[in-house]
XYZ file of C-alpha atoms in Angstrom:
712
model
C 132.301 210.185 37.185
C 131.591 207.273 34.623
C 134.113 206.139 32.395
C 134.311 204.002 28.896
C 134.400 200.822 31.067
C 130.879 201.669 32.624
C 129.394 201.523 29.194
C 126.719 198.888 28.957
C 127.682 195.855 27.228
C 124.884 196.406 24.268
C 126.993 199.352 22.837
C 130.050 196.709 22.077
C 130.064 195.476 18.438
C 128.855 192.156 18.173
C 126.395 192.291 20.973
C 122.850 192.651 20.123
C 119.732 192.398 22.322
C 119.636 188.728 22.614
C 123.377 188.276 23.406
C 123.212 191.217 26.131
C 120.546 189.318 27.603
C 122.497 185.929 27.651
C 125.473 187.795 29.002
C 123.994 189.534 31.525
C 121.480 186.748 32.713
C 124.194 183.760 32.673
C 127.422 185.660 33.377
C 126.490 188.672 35.097
C 128.226 190.791 32.459
C 126.521 194.170 32.410
C 129.227 196.626 31.343
C 132.511 196.807 29.468
C 134.344 196.430 32.890
C 132.537 193.295 33.691
C 133.644 191.608 30.532
C 137.156 193.028 31.316
C 137.059 191.173 34.640
C 135.549 188.069 33.163
C 138.987 186.054 33.147
C 139.655 182.796 31.499
C 139.977 179.567 33.359
C 142.532 177.902 31.406
C 144.807 178.371 28.341
C 146.086 176.303 25.661
C 149.245 176.689 23.540
C 148.324 177.519 19.950
C 151.785 178.224 18.730
C 152.446 175.125 16.770
C 150.911 173.891 13.329
C 151.049 170.547 12.482
C 150.868 168.587 9.093
C 148.084 166.211 8.889
C 150.438 163.335 8.448
C 152.168 164.224 11.638
C 148.867 163.707 13.849
C 147.990 160.846 16.000
C 145.005 160.282 18.206
C 147.287 160.538 21.232
C 147.616 164.157 20.882
C 145.219 166.287 22.994
C 144.688 169.002 20.495
C 146.026 169.793 17.169
C 146.151 172.763 14.877
C 146.118 172.373 10.974
C 146.395 175.134 8.276
C 144.479 174.486 5.181
C 141.250 174.743 2.987
C 137.755 173.082 2.965
C 137.354 171.051 -0.246
C 133.595 170.578 0.216
C 130.883 169.475 2.486
C 128.618 166.687 3.089
C 125.201 166.040 5.144
C 123.997 162.762 6.774
C 120.661 162.662 8.138
C 120.956 161.095 11.856
C 117.035 161.455 12.602
C 114.233 163.280 10.942
C 115.137 166.570 12.431
C 118.978 166.170 13.066
C 121.861 165.960 10.621
C 125.671 165.345 10.799
C 127.745 168.028 8.790
C 131.242 166.554 7.551
C 133.763 168.743 5.752
C 136.817 167.387 3.900
C 139.691 169.483 4.874
C 143.468 169.583 3.160
C 146.534 170.859 4.193
C 147.814 170.491 0.441
C 149.561 167.004 1.163
C 146.677 165.038 3.171
C 142.912 164.977 3.764
C 141.209 164.893 7.042
C 137.524 165.548 7.982
C 135.829 168.063 10.422
C 132.679 167.079 11.851
C 129.744 169.117 13.333
C 126.921 167.464 14.987
C 125.677 170.669 16.086
C 125.968 173.981 14.267
C 126.496 172.194 10.952
C 124.019 174.703 9.376
C 126.138 177.667 10.303
C 129.305 175.904 9.170
C 128.062 175.097 5.721
C 126.698 178.906 5.541
C 129.862 180.673 6.872
C 133.003 178.560 5.935
C 133.944 179.053 2.369
C 135.398 176.258 0.069
C 138.827 177.198 -0.959
C 139.508 179.673 1.758
C 142.428 179.456 4.222
C 141.546 178.611 7.515
C 143.267 177.124 10.749
C 141.404 174.508 12.488
C 141.888 173.513 16.055
C 140.488 170.589 18.075
C 140.999 167.007 19.573
C 141.802 164.446 16.889
C 139.929 161.167 16.532
C 139.874 158.395 13.917
C 136.574 157.791 11.854
C 136.342 155.636 8.559
C 140.087 155.293 8.745
C 140.665 159.102 8.536
C 141.668 161.668 10.949
C 138.758 163.394 12.092
C 137.934 166.609 14.353
C 134.639 167.086 15.794
C 133.196 170.451 16.661
C 136.461 172.238 15.651
C 137.357 175.860 16.114
C 137.666 177.286 12.814
C 139.375 180.760 12.116
C 140.497 182.590 8.980
C 144.111 181.797 8.731
C 144.811 185.722 7.862
C 143.027 186.854 11.169
C 144.664 184.350 13.386
C 148.189 185.104 11.995
C 147.607 188.795 12.537
C 146.606 188.608 16.180
C 149.391 186.195 17.022
C 149.016 182.420 17.783
C 150.257 181.891 21.269
C 148.251 180.881 24.209
C 144.586 180.705 23.596
C 142.314 181.687 26.441
C 139.114 179.600 27.439
C 136.296 181.291 29.398
C 133.486 179.248 31.415
C 130.169 179.219 30.000
C 126.884 177.987 31.407
C 124.918 175.002 29.993
C 122.327 177.324 28.835
C 124.820 179.025 26.592
C 126.484 175.930 25.380
C 122.872 174.589 24.273
C 122.255 177.889 22.591
C 125.489 177.357 20.578
C 127.801 179.833 22.393
C 131.283 178.994 22.770
C 134.485 180.145 24.691
C 135.405 181.954 21.305
C 132.444 183.979 21.344
C 133.671 185.485 24.692
C 137.262 185.530 23.322
C 136.149 187.706 20.312
C 134.180 190.126 22.386
C 137.404 190.777 24.646
C 139.276 191.452 21.570
C 136.752 193.932 20.219
C 136.841 195.682 23.580
C 140.654 196.140 23.517
C 140.472 197.126 19.885
C 138.011 199.984 20.954
C 140.272 200.968 24.088
C 143.168 201.088 21.764
C 141.461 203.528 19.382
C 140.544 205.735 22.496
C 144.170 205.555 23.455
C 145.587 206.411 20.146
C 143.483 209.494 20.003
C 144.095 210.652 23.582
C 146.440 213.496 24.395
C 149.848 211.886 25.164
C 150.308 214.290 28.318
C 146.933 213.283 29.955
C 147.097 209.783 31.472
C 144.007 210.523 33.213
C 141.974 209.794 30.490
C 143.486 206.509 29.891
C 140.495 204.166 29.886
C 142.258 201.435 32.073
C 143.141 203.437 35.349
C 145.800 202.456 37.777
C 144.366 201.147 40.893
C 147.834 200.801 42.965
C 150.181 203.540 43.734
C 153.694 203.374 42.176
C 155.270 202.894 45.710
C 153.262 199.688 46.426
C 153.942 198.411 42.682
C 157.489 199.117 42.926
C 157.927 197.840 46.440
C 156.061 194.442 45.502
C 157.423 194.269 41.871
C 153.858 194.305 40.051
C 153.257 195.319 36.605
C 150.662 197.946 35.642
C 146.969 197.192 35.574
C 146.752 197.535 32.040
C 149.555 195.045 31.226
C 147.863 192.700 33.664
C 144.466 193.005 32.057
C 145.785 192.380 28.592
C 147.929 189.406 29.637
C 145.167 187.737 31.688
C 143.229 187.676 28.352
C 145.904 187.172 25.852
C 149.129 186.250 27.403
C 152.016 186.834 25.391
C 153.815 183.744 26.984
C 153.860 181.731 30.278
C 156.073 184.285 32.136
C 153.757 187.239 31.113
C 150.694 185.289 32.218
C 152.216 184.517 35.907
C 152.963 188.127 36.153
C 149.468 189.278 35.285
C 147.849 186.699 37.787
C 150.314 187.766 40.467
C 149.309 191.462 39.895
C 145.486 190.941 39.849
C 145.517 188.419 42.871
C 147.514 190.882 44.847
C 145.108 193.885 44.001
C 141.949 191.976 44.711
C 143.315 190.511 47.944
C 144.973 193.902 49.071
C 141.685 195.985 48.810
C 139.811 193.111 50.836
C 142.579 193.291 53.562
C 142.676 197.150 53.534
C 138.873 197.403 54.000
C 139.207 195.001 57.033
C 142.262 196.598 58.662
C 140.783 200.089 58.361
C 137.144 198.804 59.885
C 139.350 197.239 62.663
C 141.522 200.652 63.212
C 138.555 202.872 63.228
C 136.823 200.314 65.786
C 139.701 200.401 68.127
C 139.962 204.137 68.004
C 136.271 204.825 68.270
C 135.291 202.489 71.319
C 137.258 203.073 74.255
C 137.184 199.918 76.228
C 135.976 199.321 79.962
C 139.441 199.116 82.122
C 139.526 195.987 84.056
C 142.406 196.685 86.296
C 141.838 194.278 89.210
C 142.598 190.716 89.304
C 140.650 189.979 92.709
C 139.034 187.359 94.923
C 136.755 185.754 92.377
C 139.527 185.031 89.967
C 142.330 184.247 92.550
C 139.709 182.231 94.711
C 138.767 180.104 91.774
C 142.369 179.697 90.566
C 143.653 178.419 93.861
C 140.856 176.331 95.225
C 138.373 175.382 92.485
C 140.387 174.962 89.410
C 139.718 171.346 88.699
C 143.055 170.579 86.955
C 146.332 172.404 85.885
C 145.808 174.669 82.979
C 147.702 173.635 79.963
C 150.459 176.005 78.627
C 147.952 177.158 75.660
C 145.466 178.083 78.171
C 147.742 180.167 80.354
C 148.853 182.054 77.216
C 145.322 182.899 76.150
C 144.482 183.897 79.521
C 147.402 186.233 79.624
C 146.354 187.776 76.151
C 142.845 188.512 77.366
C 144.220 190.059 80.599
C 146.340 192.287 78.635
C 143.353 193.307 76.277
C 140.761 194.155 78.952
C 143.430 196.185 81.039
C 144.391 198.392 77.914
C 141.554 200.574 77.833
C 140.518 199.758 74.367
C 137.594 197.332 73.841
C 138.797 193.780 73.461
C 137.573 191.797 70.253
C 139.163 188.609 70.197
C 138.592 185.450 68.347
C 139.431 182.210 70.492
C 139.854 179.098 68.315
C 140.357 175.770 69.812
C 139.405 172.038 68.907
C 136.526 170.250 70.828
C 137.334 169.554 74.432
C 140.433 171.833 74.420
C 139.103 173.974 77.359
C 137.568 176.908 75.736
C 134.796 177.268 78.345
C 137.185 177.157 81.168
C 138.908 180.150 79.683
C 135.969 181.931 78.949
C 134.646 181.407 82.580
C 138.128 182.945 84.172
C 137.880 185.771 81.620
C 134.285 186.556 83.048
C 135.662 186.135 86.638
C 137.927 189.130 85.651
C 134.920 191.213 84.734
C 133.102 190.138 88.008
C 136.104 191.464 90.111
C 135.996 194.612 88.370
C 132.149 195.296 89.284
C 130.773 194.070 85.982
C 128.510 191.378 84.772
C 129.186 188.792 82.068
C 127.119 186.956 79.647
C 127.725 184.046 77.498
C 125.498 183.363 74.276
C 125.209 179.981 72.602
C 123.451 178.893 69.672
C 121.079 176.296 70.804
C 119.217 175.717 74.025
C 120.960 172.458 74.525
C 124.422 174.004 74.341
C 123.405 176.887 76.620
C 122.243 174.554 79.009
C 125.493 172.747 78.794
C 127.338 175.849 79.431
C 125.376 176.612 82.598
C 125.904 173.042 84.189
C 129.444 173.038 83.373
C 130.028 176.752 84.765
C 127.982 175.858 88.074
C 130.068 172.714 88.175
C 133.356 174.586 88.192
C 132.328 177.436 90.471
C 130.959 174.575 93.097
C 129.972 176.903 96.268
C 131.489 180.115 95.192
C 129.335 182.931 95.911
C 128.594 183.806 92.006
C 125.065 183.762 90.733
C 124.662 182.121 87.339
C 121.179 182.172 85.543
C 119.950 180.749 82.247
C 117.707 182.583 79.873
C 116.435 180.836 76.893
C 112.922 180.474 75.311
C 112.038 177.555 77.653
C 112.234 180.023 80.743
C 109.063 181.297 81.299
C 106.500 183.208 83.501
C 107.463 184.008 86.933
C 110.880 182.552 86.898
C 111.747 184.544 83.672
C 110.458 187.755 85.269
C 112.622 187.146 88.360
C 115.779 186.679 86.299
C 115.051 189.765 84.116
C 114.593 191.872 87.165
C 117.376 190.643 89.176
C 119.691 191.004 86.115
C 118.704 194.769 85.971
C 119.479 195.222 89.528
C 123.025 193.554 89.455
C 121.922 190.464 91.549
C 122.847 188.063 88.460
C 126.716 187.956 87.895
C 126.781 185.535 84.833
C 123.925 185.201 82.320
C 123.945 182.159 79.845
C 121.552 182.176 77.161
C 120.508 181.679 73.503
C 119.521 184.595 71.297
C 116.602 185.380 73.692
C 119.492 187.284 75.412
C 119.085 189.937 72.939
C 115.451 190.885 73.224
C 114.678 194.418 74.385
C 113.233 193.429 77.831
C 116.625 191.808 78.845
C 118.444 194.811 80.597
C 121.743 194.441 82.242
C 122.699 196.667 85.404
C 126.444 196.892 84.136
C 127.453 194.516 81.256
C 131.495 194.133 80.950
C 132.071 191.223 78.780
C 130.241 189.051 76.151
C 131.177 185.674 75.319
C 129.795 184.375 71.905
C 130.095 180.918 71.222
C 130.008 179.051 67.556
C 129.921 182.690 66.600
C 129.190 181.786 62.712
C 125.603 180.952 64.077
C 124.980 184.685 65.022
C 124.431 187.368 62.411
C 126.261 190.621 62.795
C 123.200 192.717 63.522
C 122.379 190.062 66.616
C 125.779 190.557 68.188
C 125.756 194.343 67.608
C 122.341 194.488 69.546
C 123.959 192.527 72.457
C 126.896 194.822 72.534
C 124.463 197.869 72.604
C 123.181 196.977 75.995
C 126.143 198.681 77.660
C 126.869 202.361 77.272
C 130.224 201.624 76.966
C 130.557 198.605 74.542
C 131.513 195.462 76.621
C 134.508 193.616 75.745
C 133.840 190.425 73.242
C 135.324 186.970 73.092
C 134.207 185.150 70.241
C 134.677 181.236 70.633
C 134.826 178.775 67.847
C 135.480 174.845 67.854
C 135.711 175.081 64.137
C 139.615 175.568 63.495
C 139.912 178.032 60.732
C 143.231 178.110 58.600
C 145.297 181.234 59.175
C 144.837 182.819 55.742
C 141.057 182.226 55.875
C 141.082 183.777 59.545
C 142.863 186.791 58.431
C 139.635 187.543 55.827
C 136.991 186.089 57.871
C 137.971 187.332 61.079
C 140.457 190.030 60.124
C 139.285 192.674 62.694
C 139.587 190.228 65.431
C 142.855 189.549 67.482
C 143.272 185.657 67.405
C 143.989 183.400 70.142
C 144.589 179.693 69.622
C 144.377 176.685 72.285
C 146.434 174.140 70.583
C 146.789 171.679 73.481
C 144.269 169.199 74.733
C 144.107 168.813 78.518
C 146.235 166.206 80.183
C 144.625 162.671 80.494
C 142.780 162.944 76.892
C 143.605 160.078 74.473
C 143.608 160.767 70.691
C 140.401 159.540 69.454
C 141.314 156.267 67.185
C 139.674 156.909 63.616
C 138.994 153.949 61.401
C 137.396 153.687 57.935
C 135.190 150.493 57.273
C 132.932 149.604 54.106
C 129.450 148.741 54.761
C 130.081 145.554 53.711
C 131.585 144.932 57.074
C 128.899 146.194 59.270
C 128.297 142.757 61.046
C 131.888 142.989 62.368
C 131.353 146.481 63.356
C 128.208 145.806 65.171
C 130.086 143.210 67.355
C 132.868 146.005 68.294
C 129.995 148.048 69.292
C 128.412 145.472 71.478
C 131.686 144.885 73.205
C 131.975 148.782 74.060
C 128.518 148.839 75.353
C 129.167 145.839 77.603
C 132.099 147.843 79.059
C 129.662 150.450 80.079
C 130.334 152.764 77.362
C 127.704 154.957 74.940
C 127.561 155.103 71.295
C 126.319 157.660 68.925
C 125.264 156.374 65.300
C 124.898 159.295 62.688
C 122.983 159.316 59.666
C 123.187 162.127 56.878
C 120.707 164.500 56.342
C 121.052 166.484 53.463
C 118.377 169.219 52.459
C 118.201 168.128 48.758
C 117.213 164.614 49.687
C 115.723 165.228 53.202
C 112.838 162.935 52.764
C 114.829 160.047 51.681
C 117.377 160.731 54.465
C 114.637 160.728 56.990
C 113.448 157.208 56.054
C 116.893 156.016 56.172
C 117.160 157.024 59.544
C 113.797 155.627 60.428
C 114.548 152.342 58.915
C 118.262 152.503 60.177
C 116.804 152.728 63.706
C 114.534 149.870 63.248
C 117.429 147.779 62.043
C 119.594 148.889 65.043
C 116.881 147.860 67.561
C 116.798 144.435 65.870
C 120.694 144.124 65.911
C 120.669 145.196 69.654
C 117.500 144.066 71.378
C 119.367 144.201 74.682
C 120.203 148.035 74.487
C 117.927 151.047 74.776
C 118.088 153.673 71.961
C 117.321 157.351 71.531
C 116.406 158.857 68.258
C 116.890 162.649 67.382
C 116.483 164.604 64.221
C 115.919 168.158 63.061
C 112.274 167.556 62.206
C 111.034 166.675 65.830
C 109.476 168.980 68.089
C 112.026 170.793 70.243
C 110.462 169.178 73.588
C 110.638 165.705 72.207
C 114.228 166.293 71.047
C 115.439 167.379 74.411
C 113.801 164.617 76.179
C 115.424 162.163 73.877
C 118.936 163.910 74.155
C 118.510 164.078 77.847
C 117.703 160.419 78.192
C 121.052 159.557 76.386
C 122.778 162.460 78.515
C 121.832 160.796 81.670
C 122.771 157.171 80.622
C 119.263 156.118 80.352
C 119.951 154.904 76.775
C 123.077 153.318 75.619
C 122.842 154.382 71.884
C 121.859 157.692 70.417
C 120.767 157.394 66.599
C 120.787 160.908 64.978
C 121.468 163.253 62.243
C 123.833 166.191 62.547
C 121.848 167.925 65.163
C 124.310 166.417 67.617
C 127.155 168.271 66.060
C 127.600 171.110 68.263
C 127.173 171.034 72.139
C 126.527 167.581 73.413
C 128.816 166.613 76.112
C 128.643 163.205 77.229
C 132.184 162.024 78.638
C 130.712 158.217 78.908
C 130.154 158.200 75.111
C 133.217 156.576 73.395
C 132.193 155.442 69.938
C 131.100 157.619 66.946
C 129.796 155.619 63.992
C 129.192 157.929 61.034
C 127.049 156.291 58.203
C 127.403 157.242 54.498
C 130.563 159.350 55.928
C 131.276 160.104 52.150
C 128.356 162.547 52.201
C 130.044 164.900 54.980
C 132.581 167.554 54.433
C 135.807 167.238 56.564
C 135.003 169.885 58.983
C 131.778 168.428 59.614
C 133.356 164.918 60.267
C 135.812 166.478 62.553
C 133.128 168.604 64.482
C 131.067 164.913 64.790
C 134.319 163.050 66.062
C 134.728 165.588 68.691
C 131.751 164.414 70.385
C 133.538 161.471 71.692
C 137.014 161.282 73.456
C 135.800 163.669 76.206
C 136.543 161.267 79.117
C 139.466 158.965 80.267
C 138.674 156.065 77.922
C 139.878 155.196 74.515
C 137.292 156.442 72.198
C 136.634 155.368 68.439
C 135.398 157.226 65.466
C 134.250 154.791 62.751
C 133.625 156.239 59.047
C 131.248 153.892 56.903
C 131.175 154.260 53.445
C 130.411 152.172 50.116
C 133.481 150.541 48.620
C 133.390 152.586 45.510
C 134.438 156.454 46.244
C 135.785 159.406 44.206
C 139.233 160.246 44.549
C 138.280 163.576 46.683
C 136.208 161.498 48.965
C 138.901 159.015 49.640
C 141.474 162.013 50.516
C 138.921 163.161 52.761
C 138.544 160.043 54.636
C 142.488 159.379 54.526
C 142.941 162.838 56.233
C 140.449 161.896 58.929
C 142.152 158.547 59.547
C 145.611 160.095 59.804
C 145.241 163.161 61.919
C 143.034 164.416 65.000
C 144.634 167.980 64.276
C 141.770 170.411 63.416
C 143.988 172.924 62.006
C 145.461 170.459 59.445
C 142.023 169.321 58.538
C 140.842 172.868 58.061
C 143.567 173.474 55.760
C 142.945 170.179 53.683
C 139.269 171.187 53.763
C 139.962 174.842 52.485
C 142.142 173.211 49.621
C 139.455 170.472 48.512
C 136.276 172.570 48.692
C 137.262 176.467 48.786
C 136.400 178.901 51.290
C 133.075 179.636 50.189
C 131.967 176.103 50.848
C 133.384 175.824 54.369
C 130.783 175.861 57.177
C 130.378 179.130 58.738
C 131.921 181.397 55.991
C 128.620 181.976 54.329
C 127.079 183.085 57.754
C 129.975 185.088 58.717
C 129.300 188.407 56.940
C 132.081 188.164 54.482
C 131.272 187.039 50.909
C 134.027 185.602 49.012
C 133.392 187.067 45.552
C 136.784 186.662 44.476
C 137.481 186.812 40.724
C 140.848 185.344 40.432
C 142.523 185.101 43.814
C 142.165 181.885 45.737
C 142.514 182.093 49.405
C 143.610 178.248 50.013
C 146.329 178.492 47.428
C 147.309 182.236 47.762
C 148.325 182.252 51.295
C 151.618 184.112 50.555
C 149.748 186.851 48.716
C 147.324 187.107 51.469
C 150.003 187.904 54.081
C 151.707 190.158 51.547
C 148.704 192.090 51.055
C 147.736 192.478 54.933
C 151.423 193.711 55.666
C 150.811 196.338 52.998
C 147.397 197.269 54.144
C 148.698 197.391 57.689
C 151.568 199.814 56.577
C 149.126 202.065 54.786
C 146.806 202.266 57.926
C 149.678 202.676 60.546
C 151.030 205.682 58.416
C 147.598 207.168 57.559
C 144.918 206.081 60.347
C 142.712 208.973 59.426
C 142.828 208.176 55.581
C 143.594 211.865 54.429
C 147.247 211.591 53.043
C 147.228 212.598 49.313
C 149.478 209.920 48.341
C 146.559 207.464 49.399
C 143.625 209.230 47.786
C 143.937 206.551 45.006
C 143.267 203.993 47.551
C 140.232 205.346 49.331
C 138.728 206.182 45.956
C 139.146 202.738 44.625
C 137.808 201.522 47.900
C 134.477 203.592 47.381
C 134.255 202.411 43.809
C 134.481 198.548 45.065
C 131.551 199.382 47.898
C 129.329 200.398 45.242
C 129.782 196.926 43.474
C 127.881 193.934 44.270
C 130.710 192.707 46.732
C 129.524 192.206 50.094
C 132.263 194.314 52.044
C 130.132 194.288 55.293
C 132.123 194.360 58.599
C 132.681 191.083 59.952
C 132.025 191.896 63.751
């Protein structure tokens, strides 16, 4: 049922057709509720009024009470003018200057009327001057209180049109006045007609010591003091995170109850035979722990939905293979789906190498597999003659029919859409168990939101014998020395990656840089053979060039980030990343993971110009300080925010959070998660009367433009 807050913004006093269009198009404010939820981004304490004689230019802001004595206008060009008002506090005189909006100032600000002016002080012609000041009638400011003033974000278009933060502030004040009038005439015994309805039950608010929603909304816009502002922020952040988590936890609970899983009760000869006779090296403690977790899941009678996180080279593929062997021991087939043909082929070769001469049939299905060979694989797959199928998205085509699919492994899952994965699971009458793998370490608070419906396993150890990659930062003025170091490595029989950035906005320039750079490297290293790979090449040419490097025919691979996922060349020991300042932390870490796969000491060289921003310098320093993917992911989340992290945009969860910050509000994410879990544990069918408010609110949120789609 619509409420006063659903009223269109054009019906608020002070909003005409032009302003309505600006608010709608620039800020997405369509209704009273949208305005109420458009929160300030900062606050300035306006409780102190200075005398003009106290003002110095070191002060960030000043506030003076007084009146305008007169205006002067100065032509700055045929069509522009500078307007100056002479302003006094009764003792001294200062100037107010408008480079834009001067006509408005002369028309609306009255000589002799008492005003409070606010702005940044400067000195011009020996007199204190404030340019583009906020000017408010003193009577109005003193009536509404002069505490912390909110500041609202505006677009460039709004600023150019003469809008300021005060415009939004005044609209919010008018909205609260209108709501207060409704409250004043409402029956005192009818809280249901209150315009700002509560969205959290008393038992949650009392347990978490949270104020009312009305208190929070009033104090987020017009805080009485710093303490009230903090209480408002905590309340609104918790509410936002709680409903995200409630949606995820409820979905996960429904999924687990709805989908009974295949029961893999046997650990048979395939698993045991591989473990005792073919395992190439001792499993790490982390790998053993993860395999135990997977065995518990697949034997529990519920469908496994598990996320396996682990840095590049941590041994995820071996864990996936051993999980697939459990499926085979129980009479089922298994499938591993990779995002690219190169990665699919690599999985095929790795799995076949691990299995040796075991009687297990592993086949590859990608777009490159055609004709008679493809028909044979499809036919044998349907008859149960293929045990493990490795493929790309070609696996989800309708022509691909399994005899009995028991386990699906999805590698680098953020590259597959929700619908694609669901289609693969639909290839079995009982949904198969699902193991999702990612080499992009995800901070815990983000994983709880991105993959909240998946159980999470982490491989946090590298296999024995792996040496940590040594990361160095060099400036582009030091390239001659770097070239000599590369030459020494290649003479020792090693191979080298050289990566150029390729950013969509400057793609043509980047490709030219790569082509020019390739020619320079050929001149610098005439004794070496080089391969070149970038995303604009034909797939066949790219495969051939990549294959030349993998086989050792070329010593240097010059490429864009197409090599980021999936190339495994144990002999490659040097990764040179040019213009490293243009890459994100996670991307740099992924690229670095292409080396360090053999027993030799490996190096990652980050090349940048000397002049760097503070944020960029922090990124480079973090890369040089640690090889820990989770530390890097945490730092990336803090520097860039969740929406910018690679993979989060494709994952099916939009981060349309208005006030909470997943990077900085980790504790609140956990508290919200715990509270949501309590609700679902107590009320799995969502029908207890005391929780009706929660389900009603969730329904309302799902009608908004927030993407609440299920993650997996």
